[in-house]
Coordinates of C-alpha atoms in Angstrom, one line a residue:
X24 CA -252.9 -11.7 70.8
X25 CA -252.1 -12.8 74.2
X26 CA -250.3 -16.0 72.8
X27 CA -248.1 -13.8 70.5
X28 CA -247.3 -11.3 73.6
X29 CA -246.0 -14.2 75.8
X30 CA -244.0 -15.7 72.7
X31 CA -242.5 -12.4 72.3
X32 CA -241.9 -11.8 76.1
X33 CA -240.6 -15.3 76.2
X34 CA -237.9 -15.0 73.6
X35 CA -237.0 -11.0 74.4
X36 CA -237.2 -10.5 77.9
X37 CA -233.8 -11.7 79.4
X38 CA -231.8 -9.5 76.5
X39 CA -231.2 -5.6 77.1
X40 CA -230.0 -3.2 74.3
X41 CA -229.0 -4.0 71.3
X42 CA -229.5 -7.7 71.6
X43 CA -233.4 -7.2 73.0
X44 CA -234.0 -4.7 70.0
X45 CA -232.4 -7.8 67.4
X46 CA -234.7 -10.3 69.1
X47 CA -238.1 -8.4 69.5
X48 CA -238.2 -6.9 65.9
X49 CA -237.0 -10.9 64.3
X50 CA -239.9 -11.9 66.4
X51 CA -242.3 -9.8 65.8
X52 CA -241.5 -10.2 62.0
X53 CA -241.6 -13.8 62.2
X54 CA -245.1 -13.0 64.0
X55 CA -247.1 -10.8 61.9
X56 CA -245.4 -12.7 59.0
X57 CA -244.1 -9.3 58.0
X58 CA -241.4 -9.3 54.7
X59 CA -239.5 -6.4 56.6
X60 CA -239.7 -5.1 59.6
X61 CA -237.8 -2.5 60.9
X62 CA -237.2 -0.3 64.2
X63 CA -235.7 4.0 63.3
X64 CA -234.6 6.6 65.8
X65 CA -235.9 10.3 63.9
X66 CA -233.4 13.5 64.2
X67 CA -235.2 15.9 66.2
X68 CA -236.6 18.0 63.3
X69 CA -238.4 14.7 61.8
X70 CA -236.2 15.3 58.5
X71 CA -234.5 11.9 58.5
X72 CA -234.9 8.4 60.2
X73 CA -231.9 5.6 61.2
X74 CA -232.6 2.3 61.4
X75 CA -231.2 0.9 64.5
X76 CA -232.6 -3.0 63.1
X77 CA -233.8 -3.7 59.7
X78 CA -235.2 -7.0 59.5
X79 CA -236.0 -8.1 55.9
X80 CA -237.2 -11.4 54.7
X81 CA -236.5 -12.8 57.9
X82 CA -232.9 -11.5 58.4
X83 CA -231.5 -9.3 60.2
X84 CA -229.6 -6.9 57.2
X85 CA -227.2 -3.7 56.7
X86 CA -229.2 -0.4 58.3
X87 CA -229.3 2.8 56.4
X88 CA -230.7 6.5 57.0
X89 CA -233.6 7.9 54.7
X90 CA -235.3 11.2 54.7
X91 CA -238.5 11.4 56.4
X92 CA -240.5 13.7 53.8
X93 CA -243.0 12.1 51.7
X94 CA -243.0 8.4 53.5
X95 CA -245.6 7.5 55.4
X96 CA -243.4 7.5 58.4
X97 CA -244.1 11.0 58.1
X98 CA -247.2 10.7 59.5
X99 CA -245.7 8.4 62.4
X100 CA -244.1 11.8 63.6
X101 CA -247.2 13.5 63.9
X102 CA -250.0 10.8 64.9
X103 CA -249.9 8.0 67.1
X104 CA -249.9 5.4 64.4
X105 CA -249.9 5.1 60.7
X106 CA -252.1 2.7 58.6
X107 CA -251.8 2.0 54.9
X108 CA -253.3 -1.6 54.4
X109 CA -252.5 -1.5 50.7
X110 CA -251.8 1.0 48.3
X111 CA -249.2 2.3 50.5
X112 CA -246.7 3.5 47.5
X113 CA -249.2 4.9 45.2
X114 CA -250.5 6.5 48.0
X115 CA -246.4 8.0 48.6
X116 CA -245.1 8.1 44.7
X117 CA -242.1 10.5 46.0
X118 CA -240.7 7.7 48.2
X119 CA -238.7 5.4 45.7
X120 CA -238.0 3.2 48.3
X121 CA -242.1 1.8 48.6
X122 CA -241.4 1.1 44.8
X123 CA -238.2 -0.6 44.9
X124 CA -239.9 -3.1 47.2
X125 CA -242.7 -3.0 46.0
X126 CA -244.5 -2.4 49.1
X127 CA -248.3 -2.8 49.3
X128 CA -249.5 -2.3 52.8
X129 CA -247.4 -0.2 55.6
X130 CA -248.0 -0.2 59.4
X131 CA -245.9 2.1 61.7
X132 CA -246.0 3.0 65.5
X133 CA -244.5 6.2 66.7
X134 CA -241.8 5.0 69.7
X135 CA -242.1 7.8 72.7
X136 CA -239.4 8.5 75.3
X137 CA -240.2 8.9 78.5
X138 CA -241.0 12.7 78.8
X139 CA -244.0 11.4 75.9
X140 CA -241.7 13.0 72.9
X141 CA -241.4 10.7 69.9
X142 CA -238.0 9.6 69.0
X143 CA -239.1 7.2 66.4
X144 CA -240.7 4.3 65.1
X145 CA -241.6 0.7 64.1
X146 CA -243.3 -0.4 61.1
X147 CA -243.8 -3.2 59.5
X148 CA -243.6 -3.7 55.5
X149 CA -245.9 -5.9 53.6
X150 CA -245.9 -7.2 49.4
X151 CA -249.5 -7.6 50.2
X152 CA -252.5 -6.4 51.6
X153 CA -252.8 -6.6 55.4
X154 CA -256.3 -5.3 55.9
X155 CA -257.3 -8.4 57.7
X156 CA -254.0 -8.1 59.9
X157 CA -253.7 -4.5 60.8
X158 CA -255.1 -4.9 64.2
X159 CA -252.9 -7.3 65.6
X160 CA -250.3 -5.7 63.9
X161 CA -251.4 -2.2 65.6
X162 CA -251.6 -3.5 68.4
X163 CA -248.5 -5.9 69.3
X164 CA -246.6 -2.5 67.8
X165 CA -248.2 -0.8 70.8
X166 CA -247.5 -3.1 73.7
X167 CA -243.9 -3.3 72.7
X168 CA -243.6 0.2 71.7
X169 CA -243.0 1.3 75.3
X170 CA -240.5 -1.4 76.6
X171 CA -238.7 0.0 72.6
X172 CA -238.4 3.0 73.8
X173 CA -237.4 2.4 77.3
X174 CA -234.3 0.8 75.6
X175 CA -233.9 3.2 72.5
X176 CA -233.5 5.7 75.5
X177 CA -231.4 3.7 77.5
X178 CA -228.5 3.4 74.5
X179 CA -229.0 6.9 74.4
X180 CA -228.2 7.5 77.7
X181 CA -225.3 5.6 77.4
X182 CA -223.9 7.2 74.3
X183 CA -224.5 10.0 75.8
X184 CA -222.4 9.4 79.2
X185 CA -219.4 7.7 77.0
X186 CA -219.4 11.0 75.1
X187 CA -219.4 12.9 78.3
X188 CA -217.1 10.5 79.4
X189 CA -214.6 11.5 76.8
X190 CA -215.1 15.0 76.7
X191 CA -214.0 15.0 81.0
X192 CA -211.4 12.3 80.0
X193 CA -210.2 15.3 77.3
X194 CA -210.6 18.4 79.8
X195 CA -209.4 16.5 82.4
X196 CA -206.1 15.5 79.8
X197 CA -206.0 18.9 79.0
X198 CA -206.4 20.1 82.6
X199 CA -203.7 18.0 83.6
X200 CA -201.2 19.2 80.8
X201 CA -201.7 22.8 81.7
X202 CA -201.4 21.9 85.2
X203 CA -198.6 20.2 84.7
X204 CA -197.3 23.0 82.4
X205 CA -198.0 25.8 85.5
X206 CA -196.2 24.1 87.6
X207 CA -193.0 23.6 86.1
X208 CA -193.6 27.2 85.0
X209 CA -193.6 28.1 88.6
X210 CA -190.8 25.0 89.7
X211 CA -188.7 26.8 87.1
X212 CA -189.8 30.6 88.9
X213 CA -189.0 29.0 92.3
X214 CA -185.6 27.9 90.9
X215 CA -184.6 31.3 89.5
X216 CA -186.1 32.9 92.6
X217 CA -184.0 31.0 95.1
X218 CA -180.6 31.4 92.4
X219 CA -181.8 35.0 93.0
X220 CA -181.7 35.0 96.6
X221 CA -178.5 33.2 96.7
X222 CA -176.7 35.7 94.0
X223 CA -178.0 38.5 96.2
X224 CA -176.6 36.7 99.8
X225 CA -173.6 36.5 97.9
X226 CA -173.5 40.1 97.0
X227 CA -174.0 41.4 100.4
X228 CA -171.2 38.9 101.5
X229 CA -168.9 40.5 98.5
X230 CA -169.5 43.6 99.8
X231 CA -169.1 42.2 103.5
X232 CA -165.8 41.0 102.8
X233 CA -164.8 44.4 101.0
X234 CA -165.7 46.2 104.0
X235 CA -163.8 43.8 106.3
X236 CA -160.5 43.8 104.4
X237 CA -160.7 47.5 103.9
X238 CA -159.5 47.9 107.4
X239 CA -156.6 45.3 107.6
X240 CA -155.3 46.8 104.2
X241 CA -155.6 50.4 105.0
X242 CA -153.3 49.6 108.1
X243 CA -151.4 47.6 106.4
X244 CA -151.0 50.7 103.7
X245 CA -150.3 53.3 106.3
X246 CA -147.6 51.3 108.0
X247 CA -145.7 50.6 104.4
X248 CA -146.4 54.9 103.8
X249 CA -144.7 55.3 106.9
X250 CA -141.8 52.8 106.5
X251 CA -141.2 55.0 103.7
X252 CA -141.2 57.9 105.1
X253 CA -139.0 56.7 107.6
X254 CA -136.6 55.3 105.2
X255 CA -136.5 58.6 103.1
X256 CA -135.5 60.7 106.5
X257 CA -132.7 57.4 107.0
X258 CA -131.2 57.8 103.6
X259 CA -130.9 61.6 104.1
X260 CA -129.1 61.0 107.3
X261 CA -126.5 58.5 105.7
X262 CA -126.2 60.6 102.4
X263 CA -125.3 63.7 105.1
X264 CA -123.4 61.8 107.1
X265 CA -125.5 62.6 110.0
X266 CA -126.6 59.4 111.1
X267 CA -125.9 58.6 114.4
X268 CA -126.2 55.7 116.8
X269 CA -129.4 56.4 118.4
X270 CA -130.9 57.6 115.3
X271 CA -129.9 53.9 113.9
X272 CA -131.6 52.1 117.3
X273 CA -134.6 54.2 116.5
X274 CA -135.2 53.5 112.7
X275 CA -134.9 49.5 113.5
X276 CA -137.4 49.8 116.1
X277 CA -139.8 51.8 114.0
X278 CA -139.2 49.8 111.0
X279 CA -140.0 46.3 113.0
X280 CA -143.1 47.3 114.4
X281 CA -144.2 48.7 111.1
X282 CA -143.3 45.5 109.6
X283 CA -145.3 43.3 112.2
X284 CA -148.5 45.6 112.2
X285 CA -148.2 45.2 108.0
X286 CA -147.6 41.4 108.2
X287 CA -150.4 41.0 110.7
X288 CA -153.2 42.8 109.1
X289 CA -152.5 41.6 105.3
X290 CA -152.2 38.0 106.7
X291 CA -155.6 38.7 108.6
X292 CA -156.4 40.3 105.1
X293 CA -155.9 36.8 103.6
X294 CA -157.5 34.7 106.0
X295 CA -161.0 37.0 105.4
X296 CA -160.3 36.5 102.1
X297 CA -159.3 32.6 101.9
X298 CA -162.8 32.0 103.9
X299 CA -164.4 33.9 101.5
X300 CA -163.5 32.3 98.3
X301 CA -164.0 29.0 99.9
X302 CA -167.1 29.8 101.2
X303 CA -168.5 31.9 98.2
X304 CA -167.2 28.5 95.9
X305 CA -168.9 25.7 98.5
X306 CA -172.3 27.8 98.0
X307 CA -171.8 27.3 94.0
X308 CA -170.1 24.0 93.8
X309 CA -172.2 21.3 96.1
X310 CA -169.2 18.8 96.7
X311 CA -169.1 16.3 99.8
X312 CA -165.3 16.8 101.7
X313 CA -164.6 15.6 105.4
X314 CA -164.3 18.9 107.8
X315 CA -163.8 20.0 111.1
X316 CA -167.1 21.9 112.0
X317 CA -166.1 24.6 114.4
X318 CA -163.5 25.9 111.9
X319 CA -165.3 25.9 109.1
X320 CA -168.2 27.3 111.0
X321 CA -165.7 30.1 112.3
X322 CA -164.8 30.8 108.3
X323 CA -168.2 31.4 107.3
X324 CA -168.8 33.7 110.5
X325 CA -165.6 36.0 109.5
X326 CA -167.2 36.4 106.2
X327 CA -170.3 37.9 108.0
X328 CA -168.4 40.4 110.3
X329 CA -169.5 43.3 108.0
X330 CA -173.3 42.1 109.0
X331 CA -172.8 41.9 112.6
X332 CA -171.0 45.3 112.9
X333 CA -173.3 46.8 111.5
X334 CA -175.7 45.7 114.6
X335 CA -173.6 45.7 117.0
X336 CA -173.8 41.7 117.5
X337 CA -171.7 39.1 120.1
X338 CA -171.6 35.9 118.1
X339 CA -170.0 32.8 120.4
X340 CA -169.3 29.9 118.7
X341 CA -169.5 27.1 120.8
X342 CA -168.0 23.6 119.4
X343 CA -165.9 20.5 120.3
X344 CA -162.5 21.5 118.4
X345 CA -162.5 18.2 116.9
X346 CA -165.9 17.5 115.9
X347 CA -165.7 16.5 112.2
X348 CA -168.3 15.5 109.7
X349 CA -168.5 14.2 106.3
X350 CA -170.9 16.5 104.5
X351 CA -171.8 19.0 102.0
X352 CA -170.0 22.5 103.1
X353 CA -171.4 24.4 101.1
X354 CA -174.9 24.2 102.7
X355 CA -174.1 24.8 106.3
X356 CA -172.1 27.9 104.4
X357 CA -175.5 29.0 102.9
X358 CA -177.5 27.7 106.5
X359 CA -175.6 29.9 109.0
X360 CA -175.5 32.6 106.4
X361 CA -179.0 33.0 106.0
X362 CA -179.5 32.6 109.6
X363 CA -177.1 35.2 111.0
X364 CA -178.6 37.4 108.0
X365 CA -182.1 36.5 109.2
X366 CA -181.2 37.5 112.7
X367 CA -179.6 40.7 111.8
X368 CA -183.0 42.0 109.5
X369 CA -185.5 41.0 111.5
X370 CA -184.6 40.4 115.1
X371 CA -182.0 43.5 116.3
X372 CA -182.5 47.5 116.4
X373 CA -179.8 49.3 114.7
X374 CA -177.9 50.7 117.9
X375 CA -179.2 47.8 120.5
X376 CA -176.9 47.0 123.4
X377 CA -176.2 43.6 124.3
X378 CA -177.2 41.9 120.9
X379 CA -176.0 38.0 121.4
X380 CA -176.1 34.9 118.5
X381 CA -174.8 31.5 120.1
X382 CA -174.1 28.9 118.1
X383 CA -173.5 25.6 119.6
X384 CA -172.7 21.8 118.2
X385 CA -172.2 18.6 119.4
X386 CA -172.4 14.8 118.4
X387 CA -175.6 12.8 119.6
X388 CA -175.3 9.2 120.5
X389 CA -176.7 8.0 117.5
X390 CA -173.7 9.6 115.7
X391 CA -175.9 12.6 114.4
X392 CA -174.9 15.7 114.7
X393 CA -176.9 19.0 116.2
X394 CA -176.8 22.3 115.8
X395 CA -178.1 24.7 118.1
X396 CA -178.7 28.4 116.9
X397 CA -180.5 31.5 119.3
X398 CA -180.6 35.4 119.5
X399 CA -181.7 37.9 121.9
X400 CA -183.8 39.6 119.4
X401 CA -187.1 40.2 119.9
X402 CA -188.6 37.0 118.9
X403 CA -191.2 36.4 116.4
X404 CA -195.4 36.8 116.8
X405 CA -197.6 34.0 116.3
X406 CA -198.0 33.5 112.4
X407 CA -194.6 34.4 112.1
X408 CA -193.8 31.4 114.1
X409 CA -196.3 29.5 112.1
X410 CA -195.0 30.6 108.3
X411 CA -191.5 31.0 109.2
X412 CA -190.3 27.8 106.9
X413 CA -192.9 29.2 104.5
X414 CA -191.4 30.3 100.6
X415 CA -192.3 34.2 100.5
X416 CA -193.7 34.7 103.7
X417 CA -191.7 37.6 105.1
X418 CA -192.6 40.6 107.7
X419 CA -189.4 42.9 105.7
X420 CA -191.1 43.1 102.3
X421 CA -190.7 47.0 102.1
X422 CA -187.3 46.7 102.9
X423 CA -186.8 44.3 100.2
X424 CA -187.4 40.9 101.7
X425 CA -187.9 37.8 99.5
X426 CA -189.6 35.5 102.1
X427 CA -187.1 33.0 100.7
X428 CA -184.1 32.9 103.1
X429 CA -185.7 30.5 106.1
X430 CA -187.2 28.3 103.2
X431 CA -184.3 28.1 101.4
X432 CA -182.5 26.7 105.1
X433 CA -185.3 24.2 105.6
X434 CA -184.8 22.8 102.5
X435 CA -180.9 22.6 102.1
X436 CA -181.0 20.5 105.8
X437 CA -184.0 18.7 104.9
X438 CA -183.7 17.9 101.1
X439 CA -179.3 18.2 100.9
X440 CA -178.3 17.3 104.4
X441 CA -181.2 15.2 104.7
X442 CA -181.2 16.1 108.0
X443 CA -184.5 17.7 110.0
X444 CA -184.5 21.8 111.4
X445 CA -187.1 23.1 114.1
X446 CA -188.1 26.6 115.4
X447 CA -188.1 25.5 119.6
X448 CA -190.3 27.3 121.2
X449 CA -189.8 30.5 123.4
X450 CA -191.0 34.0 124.7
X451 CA -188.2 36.1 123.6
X452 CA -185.7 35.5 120.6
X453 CA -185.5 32.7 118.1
X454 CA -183.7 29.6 118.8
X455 CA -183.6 26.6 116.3
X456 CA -182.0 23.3 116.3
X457 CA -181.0 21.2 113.4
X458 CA -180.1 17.6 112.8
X459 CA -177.9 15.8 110.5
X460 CA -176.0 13.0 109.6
X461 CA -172.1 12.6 108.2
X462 CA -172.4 11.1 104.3
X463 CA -170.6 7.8 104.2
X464 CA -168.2 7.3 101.8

């Protein structure tokens, strides 16, 4: 026996899986002189065996499934080992497969995994008798048995981690997908969101601008009623022949200063509404164009004059009357909008005195260009501070805040200006800078 161990050990032990359980069960075949030989993993209700290696006639051959029920393997599943030395398939008459073979003497080792349950079997197969073999037979099944098993187990371990492999590899697919799905859900949100925000900051400049021109064109309406009034009492005069010199002097000098208050206040009526078309269209229509800061700057603030009325706010503007930049208008139109908005909500009472925005620009040496913006207000807290480039973070959600207006401004300098904004630091107020660079072209 010992001789047959160490042949066996020999030829099998440098091989692992499939390959060791080929090897082992040709050899031990070749051994016991067996005419098949065969190694089967049971389903766990003993109802039906797989071969993993069917060895017959000295070659390794197809494997197949068979039912467990009336074969002596049966009784593998329940006892340690099964001896049938001959007679095996009279003994079994249900299992046609004894008869097709014409099996005479059966040996079979139950195969136990490591927790001691048994997940199957070797057996070996014999034409003949093997009383005078069983031993050896029994017991080279049950020195290899364990090392069987050990490997049996092993493949199963493996199957089972690719399988679990592919079912993360799936849910992780899957995961990704729906992830992937959510966020341009929310991308897509975001992106209607900030359209939102902008359609509403045009509103409230629409309505601005209607409250600024209001005033220029009520004047303007006055003076033309009272031209002609004044015109009606001059035509009476002539058409009486009452008319006289002084009445003359004094019709031309009410008539010219009529006529310059009308000219002044609808021109001013078209300047506040020239800045805001261009404005409103360079929010809308993102198109680089050379311009001269400070008065495009000054547009954007007459289109605002409804917002700092309302809270009694000083703005200076404080730029080199030549400083001109290639860049995209339309987002400094949207950046000072939202800041000058920002400061009016959030940083001013209603009926404060001495409310002050400065807004001042220059060229750096590098050939940047900065942007200095600070109220008076009363500043921010802490986590204000902290979240105030934050999407939806907002201290005004009652009154109808969005949290998007300081977000939207870090990310037209950052993303469209490619330029870089920060909150400086400071006990009372707000004061930010921002940096940016003239497109080329």
């Amino acid at each position: 026996m010992e001789d047959y161990i160490k042949e066996i050990i020999e030829d099998a032990s440098s091989t692992y899986g499939a390959d060791f359980l080929q090897k082992i069960t040709l050899k031990l075949n070749s051994i016991l002189k067996a005419d098949y030989t065969y190694i089967a993993e049971a389903d766990d209700a003993y109802e039906k065996a797989d071969l993993v290696v069917w060895v017959a006639k000295g070659e390794l051959s197809d494997t197949f499934s068979y039912p467990l029920k009336d074969t002596p393997c049966s009784d593998v599943m329940c006892e340690k080992v099964a001896c049938f030395p001959s007679g095996v398939a009279k003994e079994f008459p249900e299992d046609e497969f004894l008869a097709d073979l014409n099996i005479e003497g059966y040996i079979g080792t139950a195969i136990r995994d490591s927790k001691g349950r048994i997940m199957g079997l070797i057996a070996a197969l014999y034409e003949r008798d093997i009383t005078q073999e069983q031993a050896l037979i029994s017991g080279l099944f049950q020195v290899f048995s364990g090392r069987i098993a050990a490997e049996l187990e092993r493949a199963r371990f493996e199957a089972s981690l690719e399988n679990l492999n592919e079912t993360l590899e799936a849910q992780v697919r899957s995961r990704t997908l729906e992830l992937s799905t959510t966020l341009a859900n929310l991308q897509e949100a975001q992106q209607q969101l900030v359209e939102s925000e902008k359609m509403a900051a045009l509103g409230r400049l629409v309505t601005g601008v209607a409250h600024e021109v209001n005033t220029p064109l009520g004047i303007a309406i006055t003076a033309h009623s009272f031209m002609e009034k004044q015109f009606g009492d001059f035509r009476r005069q002539v058409e009486a022949q009452e008319l006289t010199i002084e009445d003359m002097d004094k019709y031309c000098d009410s008539t010219r200063e009529s006529l310059r208050l009308q000219a002044f206040n609808l021109n001013h009526a078209k300047d506040l509404i020239d800045s805001f078309k261009r404005t409103a269209a360079d929010q809308h229509v993102l198109e680089e164009e050379t311009i001269n800061l400070r008065e495009y700057y000054a547009d954007v603030i007459s289109t605002l004059a409804a917002v700092l009325n309302k809270k009694r706010i000083r703005l200076q503007l404080d730029m080199p009357a030549d400083l001109k930049v290639r860049t995209l208008p339309g987002v400094h139109a949207q950046v000072l909008s939202n800041l000058i908005e920002n400061s009016a909500r959030h940083g001013f009472e209603v009926n404060g005195e001495d409310n002050r925005i400065l807004i001042t620009g220059f060229s750096r040496e590098d050939g940047s260009v900065q942007v200095d913006y600070s109220d008076n207000g009363k500043g921010l807290d802490a986590e204000s501070r902290e979240k105030i480039f934050e999407p939806f973070y907002t201290t005004a959600r009652s009154e109808g805040g969005t949290g998007l207006g300081m977000s939207i401004v870090y990310n037209l300098i950052v993303q469209s200006l490619k330029g870089q904004i920060e909150l400086l630091p400071g006990d009372s107020g707000v004061s930010f800078c921002y940096r940016f660079s003239s497109f080329t072209g």
